[in-house]
CSV table of C-alpha atoms in Angstrom, one decimal:
chain,number,residue,atom,x,y,z
A,1,MET,CA,109.6,98.9,75.5
A,2,LYS,CA,110.1,95.3,76.7
A,3,GLU,CA,113.9,95.9,77.0
A,4,LYS,CA,113.4,99.2,78.8
A,5,LEU,CA,110.9,97.7,81.2
A,6,LEU,CA,112.9,94.6,82.1
A,7,THR,CA,116.1,96.3,83.2
A,8,THR,CA,117.6,95.0,86.4
A,9,LYS,CA,116.7,98.1,88.3
A,10,ASN,CA,113.0,98.0,87.2
A,11,VAL,CA,112.7,94.3,87.9
A,12,VAL,CA,114.1,94.8,91.4
A,13,PHE,CA,111.8,97.7,92.2
A,14,MET,CA,108.8,95.9,90.7
A,15,GLY,CA,109.5,92.9,92.9
A,16,MET,CA,109.8,95.1,96.0
A,17,PHE,CA,106.6,97.0,95.3
A,18,SER,CA,104.7,93.8,94.5
A,19,ALA,CA,105.9,92.1,97.7
A,20,LEU,CA,105.0,95.1,99.8
A,21,ALA,CA,101.5,95.2,98.2
A,22,ALA,CA,101.0,91.5,98.9
A,23,VAL,CA,101.8,92.1,102.6
A,24,LEU,CA,99.5,95.1,102.7
A,25,MET,CA,96.7,92.9,101.3
A,26,LEU,CA,96.8,90.9,104.6
A,27,PHE,CA,95.8,94.0,106.6
A,28,GLU,CA,92.4,95.3,105.9
A,29,PHE,CA,89.7,97.1,107.8
A,30,PRO,CA,86.0,97.5,107.1
A,31,LEU,CA,84.0,100.6,106.3
A,32,PRO,CA,80.7,99.6,108.1
A,33,PHE,CA,79.0,102.9,107.2
A,34,ILE,CA,79.5,102.1,103.4
A,35,ALA,CA,79.6,98.4,102.9
A,36,PRO,CA,79.1,95.2,104.9
A,37,SER,CA,82.0,94.0,107.0
A,38,PHE,CA,83.0,91.3,104.5
A,39,TYR,CA,84.3,94.1,102.3
A,40,GLY,CA,87.7,95.2,103.7
A,41,LEU,CA,89.8,98.1,102.6
A,42,ASP,CA,93.5,97.6,102.2
A,43,LEU,CA,96.3,99.8,101.0
A,44,ALA,CA,97.9,97.3,98.6
A,45,GLU,CA,97.4,99.6,95.6
A,46,VAL,CA,99.7,102.3,97.1
A,47,PRO,CA,103.0,100.6,96.3
A,48,VAL,CA,101.6,99.4,93.0
A,49,LEU,CA,100.5,102.9,92.0
A,50,ILE,CA,103.8,104.4,93.1
A,51,GLY,CA,105.6,101.8,90.9
A,52,THR,CA,103.3,102.6,88.1
A,53,PHE,CA,104.1,106.3,88.2
A,54,ALA,CA,107.8,105.5,88.5
A,55,ILE,CA,108.2,102.8,85.9
A,56,GLY,CA,105.1,102.9,83.7
A,57,PRO,CA,101.6,101.5,83.2
A,58,VAL,CA,102.8,98.1,81.8
A,59,ALA,CA,104.8,97.7,85.0
A,60,GLY,CA,101.7,98.5,87.0
A,61,ALA,CA,99.7,95.8,85.3
A,62,VAL,CA,102.5,93.3,85.9
A,63,MET,CA,102.8,94.3,89.6
A,64,GLU,CA,99.1,93.7,90.1
A,65,VAL,CA,99.5,90.1,88.9
A,66,VAL,CA,102.8,89.5,90.9
A,67,LYS,CA,101.1,91.0,94.0
A,68,ILE,CA,98.4,88.3,93.9
A,69,LEU,CA,100.9,85.5,93.2
A,70,ILE,CA,102.9,86.5,96.3
A,71,LYS,CA,99.8,86.9,98.4
A,72,LEU,CA,98.7,83.4,97.5
A,73,VAL,CA,102.0,82.1,98.9
A,74,LEU,CA,101.4,84.1,102.1
A,75,LYS,CA,97.7,83.2,102.3
A,76,PRO,CA,96.0,80.6,100.1
A,77,THR,CA,92.8,81.6,98.3
A,78,SER,CA,89.5,81.2,100.1
A,79,THR,CA,87.4,82.1,97.0
A,80,GLY,CA,88.6,79.6,94.4
A,81,PHE,CA,90.7,82.3,92.9
A,82,VAL,CA,87.6,84.3,91.9
A,83,GLY,CA,88.4,87.0,94.5
A,84,GLU,CA,92.0,87.2,93.4
A,85,PHE,CA,90.9,87.6,89.8
A,86,ALA,CA,88.5,90.4,90.7
A,87,ASN,CA,91.2,92.1,92.7
A,88,VAL,CA,93.6,92.1,89.7
A,89,VAL,CA,90.9,93.5,87.4
A,90,VAL,CA,89.9,96.2,89.8
A,91,GLY,CA,93.5,97.0,90.5
A,92,TRP,CA,94.2,97.3,86.7
A,93,ALA,CA,91.3,99.7,86.4
A,94,LEU,CA,93.0,102.1,88.9
A,95,VAL,CA,96.7,101.9,88.0
A,96,ILE,CA,96.6,101.5,84.2
A,97,PRO,CA,94.6,104.7,83.4
A,98,ALA,CA,96.5,106.6,86.1
A,99,GLY,CA,99.8,105.4,84.7
A,100,LEU,CA,98.8,106.2,81.1
A,101,ILE,CA,97.7,109.7,81.8
A,102,TYR,CA,100.8,110.4,83.9
A,103,ARG,CA,103.0,108.9,81.2
A,104,PHE,CA,101.9,111.6,78.7
A,105,LYS,CA,101.6,114.4,81.2
A,106,LYS,CA,104.4,114.0,83.8
A,107,THR,CA,103.3,116.9,86.1
A,108,LYS,CA,101.6,117.1,89.4
A,109,LYS,CA,98.4,118.0,87.6
A,110,GLY,CA,98.9,114.9,85.3
A,111,ALA,CA,99.3,112.7,88.4
A,112,VAL,CA,96.1,114.1,90.0
A,113,MET,CA,94.2,113.7,86.7
A,114,GLY,CA,95.4,110.1,86.5
A,115,MET,CA,94.4,109.2,90.0
A,116,VAL,CA,91.0,110.9,89.6
A,117,ALA,CA,90.4,109.0,86.4
A,118,GLY,CA,91.7,105.8,87.8
A,119,THR,CA,89.5,106.1,90.9
A,120,GLY,CA,86.4,106.6,88.8
A,121,ILE,CA,87.2,103.7,86.4
A,122,MET,CA,88.0,101.5,89.4
A,123,ALA,CA,84.6,102.3,91.0
A,124,VAL,CA,82.7,101.5,87.8
A,125,THR,CA,84.7,98.3,87.2
A,126,GLY,CA,84.1,97.3,90.8
A,127,VAL,CA,80.4,97.7,90.5
A,128,VAL,CA,80.2,95.6,87.3
A,129,ILE,CA,82.5,92.8,88.4
A,130,ASN,CA,80.7,92.5,91.8
A,131,ALA,CA,77.3,92.4,90.2
A,132,LEU,CA,78.2,90.0,87.5
A,133,VAL,CA,80.9,87.8,89.1
A,134,MET,CA,81.6,88.3,92.8
A,135,LEU,CA,78.1,88.4,94.3
A,136,PRO,CA,76.8,85.4,92.3
A,137,PHE,CA,79.9,83.5,93.3
A,138,TYR,CA,79.6,84.3,97.0
A,139,SER,CA,76.0,83.2,96.9
A,140,ASN,CA,77.5,79.7,96.9
A,141,PHE,CA,78.7,80.3,100.4
A,142,MET,CA,76.2,82.8,101.7
A,143,PRO,CA,72.6,83.1,100.5
A,144,LEU,CA,72.2,86.0,98.1
A,145,GLU,CA,69.3,87.2,100.2
A,146,SER,CA,71.5,87.5,103.2
A,147,ILE,CA,74.1,89.5,101.2
A,148,ILE,CA,71.4,91.9,100.0
A,149,ALA,CA,70.0,92.2,103.5
A,150,ALA,CA,73.5,93.1,104.9
A,151,GLY,CA,73.6,95.9,102.3
A,152,ALA,CA,70.0,97.0,103.1
A,153,ALA,CA,70.9,97.2,106.8
A,154,ILE,CA,73.3,100.0,105.8
A,155,ASN,CA,71.2,101.6,103.1
A,156,PRO,CA,67.5,100.7,102.8
A,157,ALA,CA,67.7,101.5,99.0
A,158,VAL,CA,69.6,98.2,98.5
A,159,SER,CA,67.1,95.7,97.1
A,160,ASN,CA,69.0,93.6,94.6
A,161,VAL,CA,72.5,92.7,93.2
A,162,TRP,CA,72.9,95.9,91.2
A,163,THR,CA,71.7,98.3,93.8
A,164,PHE,CA,74.0,96.6,96.3
A,165,ALA,CA,76.9,97.0,93.9
A,166,ILE,CA,76.1,100.6,93.0
A,167,ILE,CA,75.2,101.8,96.6
A,168,CYS,CA,77.7,99.8,98.6
A,169,VAL,CA,80.6,98.7,96.3
A,170,GLY,CA,80.8,101.8,94.2
A,171,PRO,CA,81.3,104.3,97.1
A,172,PHE,CA,83.6,101.8,98.9
A,173,ASN,CA,85.9,101.8,95.9
A,174,ILE,CA,85.7,105.5,95.5
A,175,ILE,CA,86.8,105.9,99.2
A,176,LYS,CA,89.6,103.3,98.6
A,177,GLY,CA,90.8,105.2,95.5
A,178,ILE,CA,90.8,108.5,97.4
A,179,VAL,CA,92.8,107.1,100.3
A,180,VAL,CA,95.2,105.3,98.0
A,181,SER,CA,95.7,108.4,95.9
A,182,LEU,CA,96.3,110.7,98.9
A,183,ILE,CA,98.9,108.4,100.4
A,184,THR,CA,100.6,108.0,97.0
A,185,ALA,CA,100.7,111.8,96.5
A,186,LEU,CA,102.3,112.2,99.9
A,187,VAL,CA,104.9,109.4,99.4
A,188,TYR,CA,105.7,109.3,95.7
A,189,LYS,CA,108.1,112.2,95.5
A,190,ARG,CA,110.4,110.7,98.2
A,191,VAL,CA,110.3,107.3,96.6
A,192,SER,CA,110.7,108.7,93.1
A,193,VAL,CA,114.0,110.4,94.2
A,194,ILE,CA,115.3,107.1,95.4
A,195,ILE,CA,114.3,105.3,92.2
A,196,HIS,CA,115.7,107.9,89.9
A,197,GLY,CA,118.7,108.3,92.1
A,198,VAL,CA,119.5,104.6,91.5
A,199,ASN,CA,118.9,105.1,87.8
A,200,THR,CA,121.3,108.1,87.8
A,201,GLY,CA,123.9,106.0,89.6
A,202,VAL,CA,123.6,103.2,87.1
A,203,SER,CA,123.8,105.6,84.1
A,204,ALA,CA,126.9,107.3,85.6
A,205,LYS,CA,128.6,103.9,86.0
A,206,LYS,CA,127.9,103.0,82.4
A,207,ASN,CA,129.2,106.4,81.2
A,208,HIS,CA,132.3,106.0,83.3
A,209,ALA,CA,132.9,102.5,81.9
A,210,ASN,CA,132.5,103.8,78.3
A,211,VAL,CA,135.1,106.5,79.0
């Protein structure tokens, strides 16, 4: 598996997808009707998810890490690496389940099942990691009461860390997963043709050399 993953072709594509994801992380927009403005939605998971479907779930896990490393070169951390750690974990929660399901069921239905499962797992993971890690950490910079109040301004049912995570962060990640999945579904076929076309070309050259 290691030898198959670390082919020249795969390493090149993993690097390209990771770099594109890192750049996309720099462009985010808020969803003020769901979560406070300090939660921004980006499309960084689109190239990672495409790469995961094309190369495999292990590649997806690697690309999530490389994406963050490249992003840190472009823009240093402002959260003491806690935000970057959370981003990797939440990203894994999306791409690894999606990649595993698609790996064993390589059909359109399998891809949809994978993205639905990944979105659900990402939403749950986002709730837990925000309640246990992110919100307590951000309380060092912004009073926790102010964070909760920002959530309550959107939905009065928010009253503590867990209700904030469930009511604001959960739906935020569900919307993110849906947007990322739709774009991936629209783009993947074209990108897949390019990737497998390169693979076919490499195989043809090898066969020609053997002859």
